[in-house]
mmCIF file of C-alpha atoms in Angstrom:
data_model
loop_
_atom_site.group_PDB
_atom_site.id
_atom_site.type_symbol
_atom_site.label_atom_id
_atom_site.label_comp_id
_atom_site.label_asym_id
_atom_site.label_seq_id
_atom_site.Cartn_x
_atom_site.Cartn_y
_atom_site.Cartn_z
ATOM 1 C CA MET A 1 -0.057 0.085 0.190
ATOM 2 C CA PHE A 2 1.249 3.355 -1.055
ATOM 3 C CA GLU A 3 2.178 5.741 2.042
ATOM 4 C CA MET A 4 4.115 8.781 2.087
ATOM 5 C CA ASP A 5 7.411 8.672 3.700
ATOM 6 C CA SER A 6 7.382 10.520 7.047
ATOM 7 C CA ARG A 7 10.133 12.992 6.157
ATOM 8 C CA LEU A 8 8.293 14.013 3.017
ATOM 9 C CA GLN A 9 5.335 14.470 4.867
ATOM 10 C CA GLN A 10 7.002 16.822 7.210
ATOM 11 C CA ASP A 11 8.981 18.945 4.671
ATOM 12 C CA SER A 12 6.170 19.310 2.093
ATOM 13 C CA LEU A 13 2.604 20.105 1.422
ATOM 14 C CA VAL A 14 0.126 18.120 -0.735
ATOM 15 C CA LEU A 15 -0.994 19.904 -3.837
ATOM 16 C CA GLY A 16 -2.701 17.272 -5.772
ATOM 17 C CA ASP A 17 -2.563 14.003 -7.629
ATOM 18 C CA PHE A 18 -1.352 13.338 -11.303
ATOM 19 C CA GLY A 19 -2.306 9.915 -12.752
ATOM 20 C CA LEU A 20 0.757 8.075 -11.198
ATOM 21 C CA CYS A 21 2.229 10.908 -8.833
ATOM 22 C CA ARG A 22 1.349 12.755 -5.775
ATOM 23 C CA LEU A 23 2.496 16.522 -6.311
ATOM 24 C CA LEU A 24 4.019 18.111 -3.309
ATOM 25 C CA LEU A 25 5.425 21.604 -2.686
ATOM 26 C CA SER A 26 8.426 21.872 -0.557
ATOM 27 C CA LYS A 27 8.068 24.054 2.718
ATOM 28 C CA ASP A 28 11.015 26.122 1.372
ATOM 29 C CA ALA A 29 9.967 29.533 -0.145
ATOM 30 C CA ASN A 30 13.592 30.092 -1.543
ATOM 31 C CA TYR A 31 12.510 28.479 -4.604
ATOM 32 C CA PRO A 32 9.177 27.096 -6.421
ATOM 33 C CA TRP A 33 10.186 23.571 -5.423
ATOM 34 C CA PHE A 34 7.931 20.813 -6.104
ATOM 35 C CA ILE A 35 8.168 17.091 -5.656
ATOM 36 C CA LEU A 36 6.407 14.140 -7.567
ATOM 37 C CA VAL A 37 6.038 10.934 -5.536
ATOM 38 C CA PRO A 38 4.607 7.987 -7.549
ATOM 39 C CA ARG A 39 1.707 6.443 -5.561
ATOM 40 C CA ARG A 40 3.392 2.951 -5.547
ATOM 41 C CA ALA A 41 4.636 1.035 -2.558
ATOM 42 C CA GLY A 42 8.112 -0.067 -2.304
ATOM 43 C CA VAL A 43 9.659 2.090 -4.953
ATOM 44 C CA SER A 44 13.248 3.425 -4.576
ATOM 45 C CA GLU A 45 15.087 3.441 -7.854
ATOM 46 C CA LEU A 46 13.556 4.286 -11.294
ATOM 47 C CA PHE A 47 13.863 0.788 -12.668
ATOM 48 C CA ASP A 48 11.758 -0.489 -9.490
ATOM 49 C CA LEU A 49 8.785 1.191 -11.212
ATOM 50 C CA SER A 50 7.104 -1.119 -14.236
ATOM 51 C CA ALA A 51 7.628 0.102 -17.860
ATOM 52 C CA ASP A 52 4.184 1.760 -18.070
ATOM 53 C CA ASP A 53 4.898 3.638 -14.568
ATOM 54 C CA GLN A 54 8.339 4.636 -15.911
ATOM 55 C CA ALA A 55 6.620 6.270 -19.135
ATOM 56 C CA GLN A 56 4.163 8.081 -16.705
ATOM 57 C CA LEU A 57 6.408 9.333 -14.547
ATOM 58 C CA TRP A 58 8.523 10.817 -17.332
ATOM 59 C CA LYS A 59 5.380 12.458 -18.920
ATOM 60 C CA GLU A 60 4.486 14.105 -15.661
ATOM 61 C CA THR A 61 7.813 15.192 -14.875
ATOM 62 C CA THR A 62 8.153 16.810 -18.299
ATOM 63 C CA LEU A 63 4.740 18.320 -18.235
ATOM 64 C CA LEU A 64 5.325 19.833 -14.807
ATOM 65 C CA ALA A 65 8.773 20.909 -15.874
ATOM 66 C CA GLU A 66 7.431 22.724 -19.121
ATOM 67 C CA VAL A 67 4.341 24.263 -17.211
ATOM 68 C CA LEU A 68 6.888 25.627 -14.349
ATOM 69 C CA LYS A 69 9.269 27.068 -16.924
ATOM 70 C CA GLY A 70 6.504 29.099 -18.559
ATOM 71 C CA GLU A 71 4.306 30.062 -15.364
ATOM 72 C CA PHE A 72 7.424 30.912 -13.240
ATOM 73 C CA GLU A 73 9.648 32.420 -16.016
ATOM 74 C CA ALA A 74 12.531 29.856 -14.865
ATOM 75 C CA ASP A 75 16.167 30.512 -16.073
ATOM 76 C CA LYS A 76 16.412 26.728 -15.746
ATOM 77 C CA ILE A 77 14.363 23.885 -14.240
ATOM 78 C CA ASN A 78 16.491 21.348 -12.133
ATOM 79 C CA VAL A 79 15.083 17.722 -12.270
ATOM 80 C CA ALA A 80 16.495 14.907 -9.934
ATOM 81 C CA THR A 81 15.782 11.918 -8.070
ATOM 82 C CA LEU A 82 18.313 11.456 -5.343
ATOM 83 C CA GLY A 83 16.993 9.784 -2.431
ATOM 84 C CA ASN A 84 20.071 9.216 -0.413
ATOM 85 C CA VAL A 85 18.173 10.131 2.598
ATOM 86 C CA VAL A 86 14.488 9.428 1.777
ATOM 87 C CA LYS A 87 14.499 6.192 0.145
ATOM 88 C CA GLN A 88 11.002 6.281 -1.086
ATOM 89 C CA MET A 89 11.100 7.543 -4.910
ATOM 90 C CA HIS A 90 10.795 11.002 -5.525
ATOM 91 C CA MET A 91 11.427 13.319 -8.209
ATOM 92 C CA HIS A 92 12.372 16.879 -7.581
ATOM 93 C CA VAL A 93 11.266 19.657 -10.127
ATOM 94 C CA ILE A 94 12.645 22.889 -9.201
ATOM 95 C CA VAL A 95 12.258 26.157 -10.746
ATOM 96 C CA ARG A 96 15.685 28.083 -10.623
ATOM 97 C CA HIS A 97 16.470 31.599 -11.214
ATOM 98 C CA GLN A 98 19.662 33.442 -11.553
ATOM 99 C CA SER A 99 18.593 35.787 -8.660
ATOM 100 C CA ASP A 100 17.800 32.793 -6.336
ATOM 101 C CA ALA A 101 19.651 32.099 -2.693
ATOM 102 C CA ALA A 102 21.653 29.061 -4.220
ATOM 103 C CA TRP A 103 22.208 29.774 -7.820
ATOM 104 C CA PRO A 104 23.999 28.246 -9.879
ATOM 105 C CA ALA A 105 24.648 25.565 -7.163
ATOM 106 C CA PRO A 106 22.044 22.849 -6.629
ATOM 107 C CA VAL A 107 19.626 23.682 -3.872
ATOM 108 C CA TRP A 108 20.238 20.811 -1.638
ATOM 109 C CA GLY A 109 21.939 21.914 1.707
ATOM 110 C CA LYS A 110 22.969 25.394 0.322
ATOM 111 C CA VAL A 111 21.120 27.804 2.375
ATOM 112 C CA PRO A 112 18.421 27.258 5.311
ATOM 113 C CA ALA A 113 14.709 26.908 4.093
ATOM 114 C CA VAL A 114 12.685 29.777 4.629
ATOM 115 C CA GLU A 115 8.828 29.424 5.598
ATOM 116 C CA TYR A 116 6.356 30.566 3.153
ATOM 117 C CA ALA A 117 4.278 33.622 4.558
ATOM 118 C CA ALA A 118 0.531 33.362 4.986
ATOM 119 C CA GLY A 119 -1.190 33.197 1.521
ATOM 120 C CA GLU A 120 1.928 32.357 -0.512
ATOM 121 C CA VAL A 121 0.908 28.750 -1.047
ATOM 122 C CA GLU A 122 -2.677 29.495 -1.892
ATOM 123 C CA ALA A 123 -1.079 31.776 -4.459
ATOM 124 C CA ILE A 124 1.084 28.776 -5.926
ATOM 125 C CA ARG A 125 -1.855 26.667 -6.020
ATOM 126 C CA LYS A 126 -3.875 29.256 -8.078
ATOM 127 C CA ARG A 127 -1.047 29.708 -10.497
ATOM 128 C CA LEU A 128 -0.896 26.260 -11.319
ATOM 129 C CA ARG A 129 -4.769 25.905 -11.635
ATOM 130 C CA GLY A 130 -5.838 24.595 -14.890
ATOM 131 C CA LEU A 131 -2.241 24.212 -16.182
ATOM 132 C CA LEU A 132 -1.308 20.728 -15.390
ATOM 133 C CA GLY A 133 -3.950 18.945 -17.782
ATOM 134 C CA ASN A 134 -7.065 16.520 -17.239
ATOM 135 C CA GLY A 135 -4.933 13.984 -15.489
ATOM 136 C CA TYR A 136 -4.326 16.223 -12.611
ATOM 137 C CA GLN A 137 -6.637 16.552 -9.513
ATOM 138 C CA GLU A 138 -6.058 19.189 -6.853
ATOM 139 C CA ALA A 139 -6.332 18.084 -3.669
ATOM 140 C CA MET Y 1 24.929 20.323 -35.400
ATOM 141 C CA PHE Y 2 25.612 18.661 -32.146
ATOM 142 C CA GLU Y 3 28.792 19.541 -30.357
ATOM 143 C CA MET Y 4 29.667 18.931 -26.936
ATOM 144 C CA ASP Y 5 29.822 21.848 -24.661
ATOM 145 C CA SER Y 6 33.629 22.731 -23.729
ATOM 146 C CA ARG Y 7 33.033 22.434 -19.982
ATOM 147 C CA LEU Y 8 31.788 18.926 -20.292
ATOM 148 C CA GLN Y 9 34.687 18.100 -22.729
ATOM 149 C CA GLN Y 10 37.016 19.142 -20.231
ATOM 150 C CA ASP Y 11 35.625 17.745 -17.414
ATOM 151 C CA SER Y 12 34.814 14.108 -18.657
ATOM 152 C CA LEU Y 13 35.919 11.343 -20.872
ATOM 153 C CA VAL Y 14 33.927 9.907 -23.647
ATOM 154 C CA LEU Y 15 33.183 6.276 -23.244
ATOM 155 C CA GLY Y 16 30.778 5.634 -25.989
ATOM 156 C CA ASP Y 17 27.152 6.080 -27.783
ATOM 157 C CA PHE Y 18 23.791 5.151 -26.986
ATOM 158 C CA GLY Y 19 21.099 5.501 -29.698
ATOM 159 C CA LEU Y 20 20.501 8.867 -28.671
ATOM 160 C CA CYS Y 21 23.161 9.963 -25.965
ATOM 161 C CA ARG Y 22 26.858 10.106 -25.905
ATOM 162 C CA LEU Y 23 27.930 8.413 -22.674
ATOM 163 C CA LEU Y 24 30.678 10.344 -20.566
ATOM 164 C CA LEU Y 25 32.737 9.476 -17.403
ATOM 165 C CA SER Y 26 33.211 12.483 -15.045
ATOM 166 C CA LYS Y 27 37.021 12.853 -14.321
ATOM 167 C CA ASP Y 28 36.333 12.584 -10.615
ATOM 168 C CA ALA Y 29 37.379 9.272 -9.150
ATOM 169 C CA ASN Y 30 35.422 9.878 -5.946
ATOM 170 C CA TYR Y 31 32.318 8.149 -7.511
ATOM 171 C CA PRO Y 32 31.444 6.392 -10.578
ATOM 172 C CA TRP Y 33 29.779 9.509 -12.155
ATOM 173 C CA PHE Y 34 28.412 9.070 -15.444
ATOM 174 C CA ILE Y 35 26.654 11.746 -17.829
ATOM 175 C CA LEU Y 36 24.258 11.276 -20.737
ATOM 176 C CA VAL Y 37 24.295 13.946 -23.433
ATOM 177 C CA PRO Y 38 21.732 13.784 -26.375
ATOM 178 C CA ARG Y 39 23.331 14.212 -29.572
ATOM 179 C CA ARG Y 40 20.867 17.152 -30.410
ATOM 180 C CA ALA Y 41 21.900 20.765 -31.045
ATOM 181 C CA GLY Y 42 20.312 23.486 -28.958
ATOM 182 C CA VAL Y 43 18.667 21.414 -26.261
ATOM 183 C CA SER Y 44 18.781 22.499 -22.847
ATOM 184 C CA GLU Y 45 15.552 21.424 -21.109
ATOM 185 C CA LEU Y 46 13.893 18.226 -21.067
ATOM 186 C CA PHE Y 47 11.031 19.421 -22.925
ATOM 187 C CA ASP Y 48 13.216 21.034 -25.762
ATOM 188 C CA LEU Y 49 13.605 17.084 -27.024
ATOM 189 C CA SER Y 50 10.888 15.793 -29.261
ATOM 190 C CA ALA Y 51 8.480 13.186 -27.616
ATOM 191 C CA ASP Y 52 10.555 10.297 -29.167
ATOM 192 C CA ASP Y 53 13.894 11.562 -28.111
ATOM 193 C CA GLN Y 54 12.374 12.049 -24.513
ATOM 194 C CA ALA Y 55 11.287 8.510 -24.256
ATOM 195 C CA GLN Y 56 14.763 7.298 -25.493
ATOM 196 C CA LEU Y 57 16.495 9.371 -23.010
ATOM 197 C CA TRP Y 58 14.582 7.940 -20.485
ATOM 198 C CA LYS Y 59 14.968 4.496 -21.499
ATOM 199 C CA GLU Y 60 18.877 4.962 -21.678
ATOM 200 C CA THR Y 61 18.922 6.762 -18.405
ATOM 201 C CA THR Y 62 16.988 3.915 -16.827
ATOM 202 C CA LEU Y 63 19.132 1.095 -18.359
ATOM 203 C CA LEU Y 64 22.420 2.809 -17.491
ATOM 204 C CA ALA Y 65 20.936 3.174 -13.870
ATOM 205 C CA GLU Y 66 20.043 -0.230 -13.619
ATOM 206 C CA VAL Y 67 23.352 -1.718 -15.152
ATOM 207 C CA LEU Y 68 25.191 0.524 -12.593
ATOM 208 C CA LYS Y 69 23.101 -0.316 -9.657
ATOM 209 C CA GLY Y 70 24.282 -4.051 -10.072
ATOM 210 C CA GLU Y 71 27.673 -3.907 -11.319
ATOM 211 C CA PHE Y 72 28.861 -1.386 -8.736
ATOM 212 C CA GLU Y 73 26.536 -2.570 -6.062
ATOM 213 C CA ALA Y 74 25.274 1.115 -5.443
ATOM 214 C CA ASP Y 75 23.470 1.823 -2.195
ATOM 215 C CA LYS Y 76 21.521 4.490 -4.361
ATOM 216 C CA ILE Y 77 21.805 5.861 -8.115
ATOM 217 C CA ASN Y 78 21.310 9.640 -8.244
ATOM 218 C CA VAL Y 79 19.844 10.810 -11.651
ATOM 219 C CA ALA Y 80 19.695 14.705 -12.319
ATOM 220 C CA THR Y 81 19.512 17.106 -15.112
ATOM 221 C CA LEU Y 82 20.433 20.316 -13.680
ATOM 222 C CA GLY Y 83 22.247 22.726 -16.145
ATOM 223 C CA ASN Y 84 22.454 25.687 -14.174
ATOM 224 C CA VAL Y 85 26.054 26.161 -15.219
ATOM 225 C CA VAL Y 86 26.345 23.968 -18.396
ATOM 226 C CA LYS Y 87 23.257 24.791 -20.601
ATOM 227 C CA GLN Y 88 23.695 21.911 -22.686
ATOM 228 C CA MET Y 89 21.151 19.057 -21.773
ATOM 229 C CA HIS Y 90 22.917 16.561 -19.872
ATOM 230 C CA MET Y 91 21.861 13.632 -17.547
ATOM 231 C CA HIS Y 92 23.915 12.668 -14.476
ATOM 232 C CA VAL Y 93 23.824 9.081 -13.373
ATOM 233 C CA ILE Y 94 25.836 8.541 -10.393
ATOM 234 C CA VAL Y 95 26.586 5.567 -8.284
ATOM 235 C CA ARG Y 96 26.387 6.421 -4.510
ATOM 236 C CA HIS Y 97 27.770 4.371 -1.686
ATOM 237 C CA GLN Y 98 27.232 4.893 2.047
ATOM 238 C CA SER Y 99 30.946 4.966 2.126
ATOM 239 C CA ASP Y 100 31.590 7.685 -0.601
ATOM 240 C CA ALA Y 101 33.235 11.100 -0.057
ATOM 241 C CA ALA Y 102 29.921 13.199 0.006
ATOM 242 C CA TRP Y 103 27.229 10.580 1.589
ATOM 243 C CA PRO Y 104 24.376 11.408 2.004
ATOM 244 C CA ALA Y 105 24.803 14.629 0.374
ATOM 245 C CA PRO Y 106 24.548 15.440 -3.355
ATOM 246 C CA VAL Y 107 27.848 14.865 -5.107
ATOM 247 C CA TRP Y 108 27.924 18.737 -6.575
ATOM 248 C CA GLY Y 109 30.271 21.066 -4.920
ATOM 249 C CA LYS Y 110 30.891 18.862 -1.789
ATOM 250 C CA VAL Y 111 34.425 17.745 -2.096
ATOM 251 C CA PRO Y 112 37.492 18.250 -4.821
ATOM 252 C CA ALA Y 113 37.410 16.264 -7.758
ATOM 253 C CA VAL Y 114 40.079 13.109 -7.339
ATOM 254 C CA GLU Y 115 42.033 12.383 -10.481
ATOM 255 C CA TYR Y 116 41.706 8.781 -11.737
ATOM 256 C CA ALA Y 117 44.958 6.722 -11.398
ATOM 257 C CA ALA Y 118 46.438 5.039 -14.502
ATOM 258 C CA GLY Y 119 44.267 2.156 -15.633
ATOM 259 C CA GLU Y 120 41.256 2.957 -13.544
ATOM 260 C CA VAL Y 121 39.254 4.493 -16.506
ATOM 261 C CA GLU Y 122 40.088 1.393 -18.847
ATOM 262 C CA ALA Y 123 38.808 -0.821 -15.700
ATOM 263 C CA ILE Y 124 35.613 0.835 -15.823
ATOM 264 C CA ARG Y 125 35.160 0.415 -19.534
ATOM 265 C CA LYS Y 126 35.720 -3.071 -19.207
ATOM 266 C CA ARG Y 127 33.196 -3.644 -16.378
ATOM 267 C CA LEU Y 128 30.566 -2.115 -18.619
ATOM 268 C CA ARG Y 129 31.551 -4.087 -21.723
ATOM 269 C CA GLY Y 130 28.772 -6.080 -22.636
ATOM 270 C CA LEU Y 131 26.327 -4.695 -20.322
ATOM 271 C CA LEU Y 132 24.761 -1.836 -22.065
ATOM 272 C CA GLY Y 133 22.639 -3.474 -24.722
ATOM 273 C CA ASN Y 134 22.855 -3.673 -28.462
ATOM 274 C CA GLY Y 135 22.012 0.176 -28.892
ATOM 275 C CA TYR Y 136 25.425 1.011 -27.248
ATOM 276 C CA GLN Y 137 28.741 1.330 -29.123
ATOM 277 C CA GLU Y 138 32.026 1.837 -27.380
ATOM 278 C CA ALA Y 139 34.145 4.719 -28.381
#
């Protein structure tokens, strides 16, 4: 049975569900930092997913990346699945700007997380509304 | 016309070609650190690739990850396309061990690169020989 890792639960907010993945927002206002988590049990590496699920993860990742690039006028989208600490497969999709706190370094461990102010998360939800396709259901 | 970014050329060695991507080895003996570069001009983001090329990149990435996991007994494979510095699309596929120099942090910027000793790169080539499928041609 699919269950979200406790560390992911603690460090992020649920935005909604794609066909395969739960869409999370990292609790770090330094960057619009999204995380896709396949709703499958016992998956750590990409190749632990079935071929169909792999293809779907790729689709959801690429769709999200493209939407974020446009909506947030990203200078670059960073896409990564690391999992050295949290073993449950999760795909980071992060909007990067040349003006952000870690640029051009990767975001992990670079600067302390900044809390979202009241209303900012809701504003992000609103910005994404209608952009993520028919396969997406907002939470 | 496809041409490798000068920074990628400087920091890595060419191992061979998959159907879509050139396979590189990062000149950093801290980790078995591989890089896939689609042989396409003008591609920076995942979604700059055609749908067919995206699917092929995913296949080559996943195949490589699975082979490396087994052959190098990885504790985790890290897969990432960042591109904040080198704009040309490239996909990192990195073998991580709990005993490695940066664990559990991501590898970028963590510890200085270590040069490969004589024979070590050839040993890696040999270990991969025959494992990467019919679509792979060693350089």
